[in-house]
Amino acid sequence: DTAVSQTPKYLVTQMGNDKSIKCEQNLGHDTMYWYKQDSKKFLKIMFSYNNKELIINETVPNRFSPKSPDKAHLNLHINSLELGDSAVYFCASSQLPGTDTYEQYFGPGTRLTVT
Amino acid sequence: AQTVTQSQPEMSVQEAETVTLSCTYDTSESDYYLFWYKQPPSRQMILVIRQEAYKQQNATENRFSVNFQKAAKSFSLKISDSQLGDAAMYFCAYAHFGNEKLTFGTGTRLTIIP
């Protein structure tokens, strides 16, 4: 059973295009996240949603717009793609911190290549 | 702002030997979690071990254990009896209660020498 899934796993597109990445979790978690991993493998939080509400937005350009239709889904839409957007994008989910078993479960990642 | 520092970009170890990966962090919070995540070439992020800051006892998971020094803000990972499947990028990460985001270090690439 896939806990956190992302589609697509690979995405190649040209500059200026608009693209979306979808994420779904079947763990019953309330909180979902988007992280970006750059070419040097550095991972950084982009957004966090709790029960469909945006709670973290880490100085991400307005071209990136997350959307959470329900608490099991968090999609990422990117407008006017730029070369610098090339990266691996990870979706993750968790319950809220405060338990002994707190952890974030990651999806398989989407490798976005902008040409 | 919280920061996480991994000072070893690359490490290597002979198969069956023990290796320690270093991590230091900076925070003014008292309640937080520390994690080690493993990222093999498949790029899947896999939780290796978790430590709650209020617990004095170091966490262990089979061949993996941590040395958590709260006063020194140090959180190192020890891998015993290294196996070829341990080859991966290892990321130290921090999250504090009430703020759900993970702050990651820059990672350590671990190579296992057969």
XYZ file of N, CA and C in Angstrom:
687
model
N 0.832 -1.200 0.000
C 0.000 0.000 0.000
C 0.862 1.244 0.000
N 0.592 2.150 -0.922
C 1.369 3.379 -1.006
C 0.831 4.366 0.006
N 1.710 4.900 0.868
C 1.268 5.813 1.906
C 1.110 7.236 1.360
N 2.172 7.724 0.707
C 2.149 9.046 0.092
C 2.561 8.871 -1.363
N 1.687 9.241 -2.258
C 1.977 9.072 -3.689
C 1.990 10.428 -4.374
N 2.813 10.508 -5.415
C 2.927 11.731 -6.201
C 2.853 11.365 -7.665
N 2.228 12.230 -8.444
C 2.234 12.064 -9.891
C 2.430 13.412 -10.546
N 3.259 13.471 -11.599
C 4.077 12.377 -12.124
C 5.378 12.222 -11.340
N 6.146 11.193 -11.604
C 7.457 11.030 -10.981
C 8.525 11.808 -11.740
N 8.309 12.001 -13.017
C 9.220 12.784 -13.853
C 8.403 13.748 -14.695
N 8.925 14.949 -14.849
C 8.226 15.970 -15.607
C 9.274 16.808 -16.324
N 9.218 16.797 -17.643
C 10.132 17.607 -18.447
C 9.280 18.587 -19.225
N 9.622 19.876 -19.135
C 8.794 20.879 -19.766
C 9.648 22.069 -20.165
N 9.081 22.947 -20.948
C 9.833 24.113 -21.408
C 9.553 25.322 -20.542
N 10.490 26.231 -20.580
C 10.314 27.505 -19.858
C 9.024 28.175 -20.275
N 8.360 28.775 -19.308
C 7.139 29.515 -19.598
C 5.867 28.705 -19.474
N 6.016 27.369 -19.447
C 4.822 26.532 -19.321
C 4.289 26.530 -17.894
N 3.040 26.048 -17.764
C 2.416 25.861 -16.452
C 2.247 24.360 -16.232
N 2.590 23.902 -15.045
C 2.479 22.477 -14.757
C 1.977 22.251 -13.336
N 1.420 21.059 -13.104
C 0.945 20.682 -11.774
C 1.533 19.341 -11.352
N 1.743 19.223 -10.057
C 2.156 17.957 -9.446
C 1.091 17.613 -8.408
N 0.670 16.346 -8.433
C -0.386 15.938 -7.512
C 0.185 15.070 -6.398
N -0.414 15.169 -5.225
C 0.008 14.384 -4.073
C -1.219 13.882 -3.324
N -1.151 12.619 -2.927
C -2.236 12.028 -2.150
C -1.649 11.182 -1.044
N -2.264 11.238 0.144
C -1.835 10.365 1.237
C -3.034 9.596 1.774
N -2.781 8.319 2.116
C -3.861 7.471 2.635
C -3.587 7.082 4.084
N -2.875 7.957 4.795
C -2.509 7.682 6.177
C -3.452 8.333 7.177
N -4.396 9.111 6.682
C -5.319 9.791 7.585
C -4.703 10.980 8.310
N -3.581 11.480 7.792
C -2.900 12.611 8.427
C -3.636 13.916 8.163
N -3.449 14.857 9.113
C -4.075 16.163 8.967
C -3.186 17.174 8.250
N -1.888 16.930 8.244
C -0.951 17.925 7.746
C -0.175 17.387 6.560
N -0.045 18.218 5.530
C 0.717 17.855 4.341
C 1.679 18.979 3.977
N 2.740 18.625 3.264
C 3.843 19.545 3.007
C 4.349 19.398 1.572
N 4.961 20.474 1.091
C 5.793 20.401 -0.097
C 7.200 20.859 0.257
N 8.181 20.046 -0.159
C 9.595 20.381 0.002
C 10.236 20.411 -1.390
N 11.274 21.232 -1.505
C 12.040 21.291 -2.747
C 13.465 20.839 -2.451
N 13.978 19.923 -3.287
C 15.372 19.491 -3.169
C 16.123 19.968 -4.403
N 17.104 20.837 -4.193
C 17.810 21.423 -5.331
C 18.915 20.503 -5.834
N 19.649 20.991 -6.800
C 20.674 20.157 -7.451
C 21.803 19.765 -6.494
N 21.965 20.494 -5.396
C 22.981 20.145 -4.400
C 22.393 19.297 -3.274
N 21.195 18.804 -3.491
C 20.513 17.898 -2.562
C 19.953 18.593 -1.325
N 19.985 19.928 -1.304
C 19.468 20.630 -0.138
C 17.947 20.618 -0.158
N 17.356 20.217 0.971
C 15.894 20.111 1.114
C 15.364 21.292 1.912
N 14.319 21.928 1.360
C 13.765 23.091 2.046
C 12.251 23.056 1.964
N 11.605 23.394 3.071
C 10.156 23.457 3.104
C 9.654 24.567 2.183
N 8.564 24.291 1.492
C 7.910 25.319 0.686
C 6.588 25.716 1.338
N 5.729 24.726 1.537
C 4.398 24.970 2.063
C 4.016 23.873 3.044
N 3.069 24.240 3.923
C 2.462 23.255 4.795
C 0.976 23.570 4.912
N 0.155 22.530 4.843
C -1.284 22.666 5.003
C -1.730 21.781 6.157
N -2.623 22.318 6.970
C -3.251 21.527 8.013
C -4.751 21.546 7.798
N -5.312 20.377 7.538
C -6.753 20.282 7.328
C -7.253 21.283 6.286
N -6.574 21.317 5.181
C -6.894 22.140 4.001
C -6.543 23.616 4.168
N -5.973 24.007 5.293
C -5.619 25.419 5.481
C -4.111 25.612 5.421
N -3.689 26.651 4.699
C -2.264 26.962 4.571
C -1.733 27.458 5.905
N -0.667 26.826 6.412
C -0.086 27.276 7.671
C 1.371 27.678 7.544
N 2.060 27.223 6.519
C 3.440 27.637 6.287
C 3.589 27.995 4.816
N 4.163 29.174 4.559
C 4.507 29.584 3.199
C 5.878 30.217 3.305
N 6.895 29.482 2.886
C 8.273 29.905 3.120
C 8.817 30.716 1.951
N 8.427 31.941 1.859
C 8.963 32.878 0.849
C 9.152 32.218 -0.508
N 8.091 31.588 -0.960
C 8.107 30.944 -2.276
C 7.502 31.921 -3.279
N 8.072 32.011 -4.505
C 7.488 32.925 -5.500
C 6.004 32.669 -5.730
N 5.298 33.722 -6.076
C 3.857 33.615 -6.310
C 3.504 32.678 -7.452
N 4.480 32.343 -8.270
C 4.220 31.418 -9.378
C 3.872 30.012 -8.856
N 4.208 29.746 -7.610
C 3.889 28.460 -7.001
C 2.603 28.602 -6.197
N 1.625 27.778 -6.508
C 0.373 27.858 -5.766
C -0.066 26.464 -5.361
N -0.056 26.202 -4.059
C -0.561 24.920 -3.582
C -2.080 24.967 -3.488
N -2.682 23.791 -3.623
C -4.135 23.701 -3.464
C -4.451 22.384 -2.771
N -5.307 22.473 -1.750
C -5.683 21.293 -0.993
C -7.188 21.120 -1.060
N -7.685 20.269 -1.984
C -9.135 20.089 -2.103
C -9.742 19.360 -0.907
N -8.952 18.524 -0.260
C -9.352 17.855 0.977
C -8.084 17.475 1.710
N -8.211 16.971 2.925
C -6.999 16.812 3.728
C -6.116 15.657 3.269
N -6.604 14.859 2.326
C -5.788 13.769 1.791
C -5.011 14.159 0.539
N -5.262 15.334 0.021
C -4.635 15.758 -1.227
C -4.008 17.143 -1.088
N -2.829 17.285 -1.662
C -2.179 18.593 -1.727
C -1.450 18.668 -3.064
N -1.943 19.524 -3.938
C -1.380 19.656 -5.269
C -0.532 20.920 -5.342
N 0.419 20.910 -6.259
C 1.303 22.063 -6.443
C 1.226 22.492 -7.898
N 0.789 23.717 -8.119
C 0.710 24.255 -9.469
C 1.801 25.306 -9.637
N 2.503 25.227 -10.757
C 3.589 26.170 -11.000
C 3.330 26.876 -12.330
N 3.255 28.187 -12.274
C 3.048 28.999 -13.490
C 4.377 29.494 -14.032
N 4.389 29.727 -15.330
C 5.536 30.385 -15.981
C 6.868 29.783 -15.535
N 7.041 28.519 -15.754
C 8.210 27.804 -15.261
C 9.511 28.433 -15.717
N 10.484 28.449 -14.813
C 11.812 29.000 -15.079
C 12.856 27.887 -14.923
N 14.023 28.126 -15.513
C 15.099 27.127 -15.435
C 15.416 26.776 -13.983
N 15.382 27.786 -13.107
C 15.726 27.581 -11.699
C 14.713 26.753 -10.929
N 13.578 26.461 -11.561
C 12.577 25.614 -10.894
C 12.935 24.138 -11.013
N 13.915 23.818 -11.834
C 14.337 22.423 -11.970
C 14.828 21.908 -10.621
N 14.239 20.832 -10.167
C 14.525 20.299 -8.833
C 13.703 19.030 -8.648
N 13.877 18.397 -7.486
C 12.986 17.311 -7.082
C 12.032 17.879 -6.031
N 10.758 17.677 -6.239
C 9.740 18.174 -5.325
C 9.150 16.984 -4.563
N 9.197 17.102 -3.240
C 8.684 16.040 -2.379
C 7.425 16.503 -1.670
N 6.449 15.642 -1.671
C 5.271 15.808 -0.840
C 5.482 14.969 0.419
N 4.946 15.427 1.537
C 5.046 14.665 2.783
C 3.773 14.869 3.586
N 3.548 13.989 4.556
C 2.392 14.162 5.434
C 2.753 13.722 6.839
N 1.984 14.190 7.808
C 2.211 13.809 9.212
C 0.988 14.179 10.031
N 0.961 13.631 11.243
C 0.089 14.196 12.254
C 0.829 15.403 12.839
N 0.175 16.166 13.691
C 0.838 17.284 14.333
C 1.881 16.757 15.319
N 2.980 17.507 15.502
C 3.985 17.091 16.482
C 3.383 17.011 17.876
N 3.986 16.205 18.725
C 3.522 16.104 20.110
C 3.331 14.680 20.553
N 3.674 13.726 19.681
C 3.562 12.320 20.064
C 4.924 11.653 19.928
N 5.040 10.504 20.567
C 6.297 9.757 20.503
C 6.567 9.190 19.127
N 5.531 9.147 18.305
C 5.706 8.510 16.995
C 5.675 9.533 15.865
N 5.862 10.798 16.196
C 5.794 11.830 15.164
C 6.879 11.628 14.120
N 6.490 11.643 12.868
C 7.433 11.679 11.764
C 6.694 12.169 10.529
N 7.450 12.614 9.572
C 6.874 12.991 8.285
C 7.157 11.864 7.294
N 6.105 11.464 6.597
C 6.207 10.415 5.593
C 6.296 11.089 4.221
N 7.303 10.699 3.475
C 7.566 11.356 2.194
C 7.066 10.531 1.021
N 6.618 11.243 -0.009
C 6.329 10.606 -1.281
C 7.621 10.313 -2.022
N 7.524 9.712 -3.201
C 8.710 9.300 -3.959
C 9.426 10.450 -4.661
N 8.823 11.625 -4.649
C 9.445 12.774 -5.303
C 9.055 12.886 -6.768
N 9.045 14.112 -7.259
C 8.828 14.402 -8.685
C 10.027 15.185 -9.179
N 10.727 14.598 -10.140
C 11.880 15.311 -10.713
C 11.387 16.187 -11.841
N 11.460 17.498 -11.629
C 11.033 18.482 -12.635
C 12.269 19.016 -13.349
N 12.244 18.925 -14.661
C 13.323 19.475 -15.491
C 12.725 20.511 -16.428
N 13.217 21.723 -16.317
C 12.750 22.815 -17.176
C 13.834 23.115 -18.205
N 13.477 23.048 -19.474
C 14.468 23.265 -20.559
C 14.206 24.579 -21.290
N 16.060 31.807 13.994
C 15.676 30.687 13.130
C 16.554 29.479 13.441
N 15.923 28.321 13.296
C 16.673 27.102 13.567
C 17.584 26.770 12.390
N 18.771 26.277 12.707
C 19.689 25.814 11.663
C 20.204 24.440 12.037
N 20.508 23.661 11.020
C 21.058 22.321 11.207
C 22.325 22.229 10.361
N 23.409 21.786 10.971
C 24.703 21.744 10.282
C 25.253 20.324 10.254
N 25.567 19.871 9.064
C 26.266 18.602 8.902
C 27.613 18.938 8.267
N 28.664 18.750 9.007
C 29.990 19.239 8.591
C 30.743 18.255 7.708
N 30.184 17.073 7.511
C 30.865 16.036 6.712
C 30.094 15.826 5.408
N 30.522 16.427 4.307
C 29.787 16.226 3.052
C 29.833 14.770 2.582
N 30.975 14.103 2.861
C 31.135 12.714 2.436
C 31.845 11.917 3.521
N 31.420 10.667 3.645
C 32.087 9.729 4.558
C 32.134 8.377 3.857
N 33.131 7.582 4.233
C 33.183 6.217 3.722
C 33.577 5.285 4.855
N 33.146 4.046 4.736
C 33.419 3.057 5.783
C 33.518 1.679 5.144
N 34.357 0.857 5.709
C 34.449 -0.523 5.241
C 33.209 -1.286 5.688
N 32.758 -2.168 4.838
C 31.635 -3.043 5.183
C 31.941 -3.728 6.515
N 30.915 -3.798 7.377
C 30.962 -4.435 8.696
C 31.591 -3.550 9.782
N 32.148 -2.410 9.385
C 32.716 -1.505 10.380
C 31.645 -0.522 10.867
N 32.068 0.331 11.790
C 31.172 1.313 12.390
C 31.535 2.710 11.912
N 30.533 3.523 11.674
C 30.764 4.903 11.234
C 29.827 5.827 11.999
N 30.312 7.036 12.243
C 29.513 8.046 12.948
C 29.377 9.290 12.089
N 28.141 9.722 11.885
C 27.848 10.931 11.128
C 27.481 12.045 12.109
N 28.030 13.224 11.878
C 27.859 14.329 12.824
C 26.734 15.270 12.423
N 26.105 15.864 13.424
C 25.065 16.861 13.186
C 25.025 17.794 14.393
N 25.010 19.069 14.150
C 24.766 20.040 15.217
C 23.608 20.925 14.782
N 22.948 21.513 15.751
C 21.783 22.331 15.445
C 21.747 23.521 16.389
N 20.974 24.487 16.006
C 20.842 25.684 16.820
C 19.358 25.982 16.995
N 18.922 26.118 18.226
C 17.537 26.441 18.509
C 17.443 27.065 19.882
N 16.400 27.866 20.081
C 16.121 28.418 21.401
C 14.917 27.714 22.025
N 14.365 26.738 21.288
C 13.216 26.000 21.788
C 13.662 24.911 22.753
N 12.719 24.454 23.604
C 13.049 23.378 24.538
C 12.394 22.056 24.147
N 11.292 22.125 23.425
C 10.578 20.907 23.008
C 10.710 20.749 21.505
N 11.433 19.722 21.111
C 11.639 19.524 19.676
C 11.993 18.072 19.396
N 12.003 17.762 18.119
C 12.408 16.437 17.636
C 13.662 16.597 16.781
N 14.436 15.538 16.767
C 15.545 15.432 15.829
C 15.399 14.116 15.087
N 15.783 14.129 13.832
C 15.623 12.960 12.976
C 16.890 12.742 12.144
N 17.068 11.504 11.777
C 17.984 11.156 10.685
C 17.142 10.482 9.598
N 17.228 11.050 8.392
C 16.585 10.471 7.225
C 17.670 9.959 6.288
N 17.347 8.881 5.607
C 18.242 8.272 4.624
C 17.623 8.455 3.249
N 18.445 8.848 2.273
C 17.971 8.959 0.897
C 18.892 8.135 -0.006
N 18.496 6.920 -0.355
C 19.291 6.096 -1.273
C 19.159 6.624 -2.692
N 19.861 6.031 -3.646
C 19.770 6.504 -5.037
C 18.347 6.510 -5.598
N 17.461 5.718 -5.040
C 16.060 5.735 -5.489
C 15.368 7.054 -5.170
N 16.007 7.892 -4.362
C 15.593 9.231 -3.875
C 14.466 9.203 -2.859
N 13.969 8.028 -2.482
C 12.951 7.955 -1.451
C 13.543 8.404 -0.116
N 12.829 9.237 0.620
C 13.266 9.677 1.948
C 12.745 8.687 2.977
N 13.660 8.097 3.738
C 13.308 7.035 4.684
C 13.755 7.455 6.075
N 12.843 7.422 7.030
C 13.212 7.752 8.402
C 14.083 6.639 8.976
N 15.226 7.013 9.511
C 16.135 6.055 10.131
C 15.896 5.996 11.637
N 15.821 7.172 12.255
C 15.717 7.209 13.706
C 15.193 8.570 14.143
N 14.495 8.587 15.264
C 13.879 9.798 15.809
C 14.303 9.945 17.273
N 14.496 11.197 17.697
C 14.811 11.495 19.106
C 13.955 12.652 19.581
N 13.251 12.445 20.670
C 12.506 13.544 21.273
C 13.436 14.252 22.262
N 13.453 15.564 22.245
C 14.423 16.315 23.049
C 14.236 16.114 24.543
N 13.004 15.813 24.982
C 12.762 15.676 26.415
C 13.257 14.325 26.945
N 13.577 13.414 26.045
C 14.059 12.095 26.469
C 15.579 12.123 26.615
N 16.059 11.760 27.761
C 17.504 11.740 27.981
C 18.154 10.514 27.361
N 17.390 9.432 27.255
C 17.946 8.206 26.715
C 18.114 8.327 25.207
N 19.286 7.907 24.716
C 19.544 7.954 23.285
C 18.705 6.906 22.562
N 18.145 7.306 21.412
C 17.332 6.394 20.609
C 18.212 5.360 19.910
N 17.659 4.159 19.762
C 18.341 3.109 19.000
C 17.314 2.404 18.136
N 17.761 1.995 16.956
C 16.941 1.204 16.040
C 17.868 0.189 15.387
N 17.903 -1.003 15.961
C 18.744 -2.074 15.420
C 20.206 -1.613 15.338
N 20.774 -1.515 14.147
C 22.188 -1.154 14.004
C 22.433 0.356 14.096
N 21.356 1.121 14.206
C 21.466 2.582 14.215
C 21.232 3.111 15.622
N 22.081 4.008 16.063
C 21.899 4.642 17.365
C 22.371 6.081 17.262
N 21.904 6.888 18.201
C 22.301 8.295 18.198
C 23.010 8.624 19.506
N 23.824 9.664 19.444
C 24.413 10.277 20.626
C 23.846 11.687 20.699
N 22.863 11.865 21.561
C 22.160 13.133 21.679
C 22.722 13.896 22.869
N 23.332 15.026 22.595
C 23.900 15.886 23.636
C 23.157 17.212 23.589
N 22.124 17.314 24.437
C 21.215 18.463 24.331
C 21.931 19.778 24.635
N 22.752 19.792 25.657
C 23.428 21.037 26.026
C 24.369 21.496 24.921
N 25.007 20.551 24.291
C 25.941 20.867 23.206
C 25.228 21.019 21.869
N 23.946 20.706 21.822
C 23.151 20.754 20.588
C 23.818 19.917 19.500
N 24.069 18.685 19.882
C 24.732 17.750 18.983
C 23.899 16.480 18.887
N 23.862 15.904 17.681
C 22.996 14.745 17.428
C 23.676 13.881 16.381
N 24.559 13.007 16.795
C 25.301 12.198 15.831
C 24.647 10.838 15.657
N 24.833 10.268 14.488
C 24.271 8.950 14.134
C 25.396 7.949 14.018
N 25.266 6.838 14.743
C 26.237 5.756 14.646
C 25.598 4.578 13.927
N 26.296 4.105 12.901
C 25.845 2.926 12.161
C 26.840 1.814 12.444
N 26.362 0.763 13.051
C 27.221 -0.385 13.384
C 27.081 -1.458 12.315
N 28.127 -2.262 12.150
C 28.083 -3.373 11.204
C 27.557 -2.888 9.838
N 28.229 -1.896 9.280
C 27.768 -1.257 8.034
C 27.543 -2.287 6.936
N 26.472 -2.085 6.210
C 26.115 -2.981 5.100
C 26.050 -2.184 3.804
N 26.191 -2.904 2.693
C 26.187 -2.225 1.391
C 24.909 -1.405 1.195
N 23.806 -1.912 1.731
C 22.538 -1.206 1.588
C 22.447 0.083 2.391
N 23.438 0.344 3.230
C 23.447 1.596 3.991
C 23.973 2.769 3.163
N 24.523 2.483 1.994
C 25.050 3.551 1.142
C 23.907 4.478 0.723
N 24.051 5.760 1.026
C 22.972 6.719 0.783
C 23.429 8.101 1.221
N 22.574 9.097 0.940
C 22.704 10.419 1.581
C 21.960 10.337 2.907
N 22.563 10.883 3.954
C 21.922 10.932 5.252
C 21.702 12.386 5.644
N 20.453 12.674 6.003
C 20.083 14.036 6.376
C 19.661 14.084 7.837
N 20.236 15.012 8.547
C 19.802 15.331 9.899
C 18.697 16.385 9.777
N 17.672 16.288 10.613
C 16.562 17.239 10.500
C 16.006 17.560 11.881
N 15.403 18.714 11.979
C 14.877 19.257 13.235
C 13.448 19.723 13.018
N 12.612 19.503 14.050
C 11.266 20.090 14.034
C 10.891 20.389 15.472
N 10.304 21.541 15.733
C 9.889 21.793 17.107
C 8.374 21.772 17.250
N 7.955 21.460 18.450
C 6.524 21.362 18.751
C 5.863 22.679 18.386
N 4.739 22.587 17.674
C 4.011 23.790 17.316
C 4.412 24.377 15.979
N 5.507 23.888 15.393
C 5.902 24.312 14.051
C 6.272 23.064 13.294
N 5.445 22.721 12.324
C 5.550 21.379 11.780
C 6.672 21.189 10.771
N 7.290 22.238 10.301
C 8.240 22.052 9.205
C 9.515 21.378 9.686
N 10.101 20.585 8.806
C 11.413 20.004 9.044
C 12.469 20.945 8.482
N 13.484 21.228 9.302
C 14.652 21.962 8.831
C 15.776 20.948 8.678
N 16.309 20.855 7.468
C 17.298 19.832 7.145
C 18.717 20.391 7.152
N 19.669 19.519 7.449
C 21.069 19.811 7.183
C 21.364 19.564 5.713
N 22.610 19.804 5.333
C 22.997 19.706 3.933
C 23.300 18.285 3.491
N 23.298 17.347 4.418
C 23.455 15.947 4.056
C 24.894 15.461 4.095
N 25.035 14.160 4.332
C 26.331 13.467 4.272
C 26.169 12.269 3.362
N 27.013 12.206 2.336
C 26.962 11.054 1.433
C 27.828 9.944 2.009
N 27.209 8.817 2.328
C 27.924 7.679 2.918
C 28.180 6.615 1.861
N 29.443 6.253 1.734
C 29.856 5.183 0.810
C 30.316 3.988 1.636
N 29.875 2.813 1.237
C 30.295 1.576 1.915
C 31.288 0.857 1.011
N 32.449 0.593 1.550
C 33.508 -0.065 0.775
C 33.458 -1.566 1.030
N 33.270 -2.359 -0.043
C 33.133 -3.815 0.166
C 34.442 -4.443 0.661
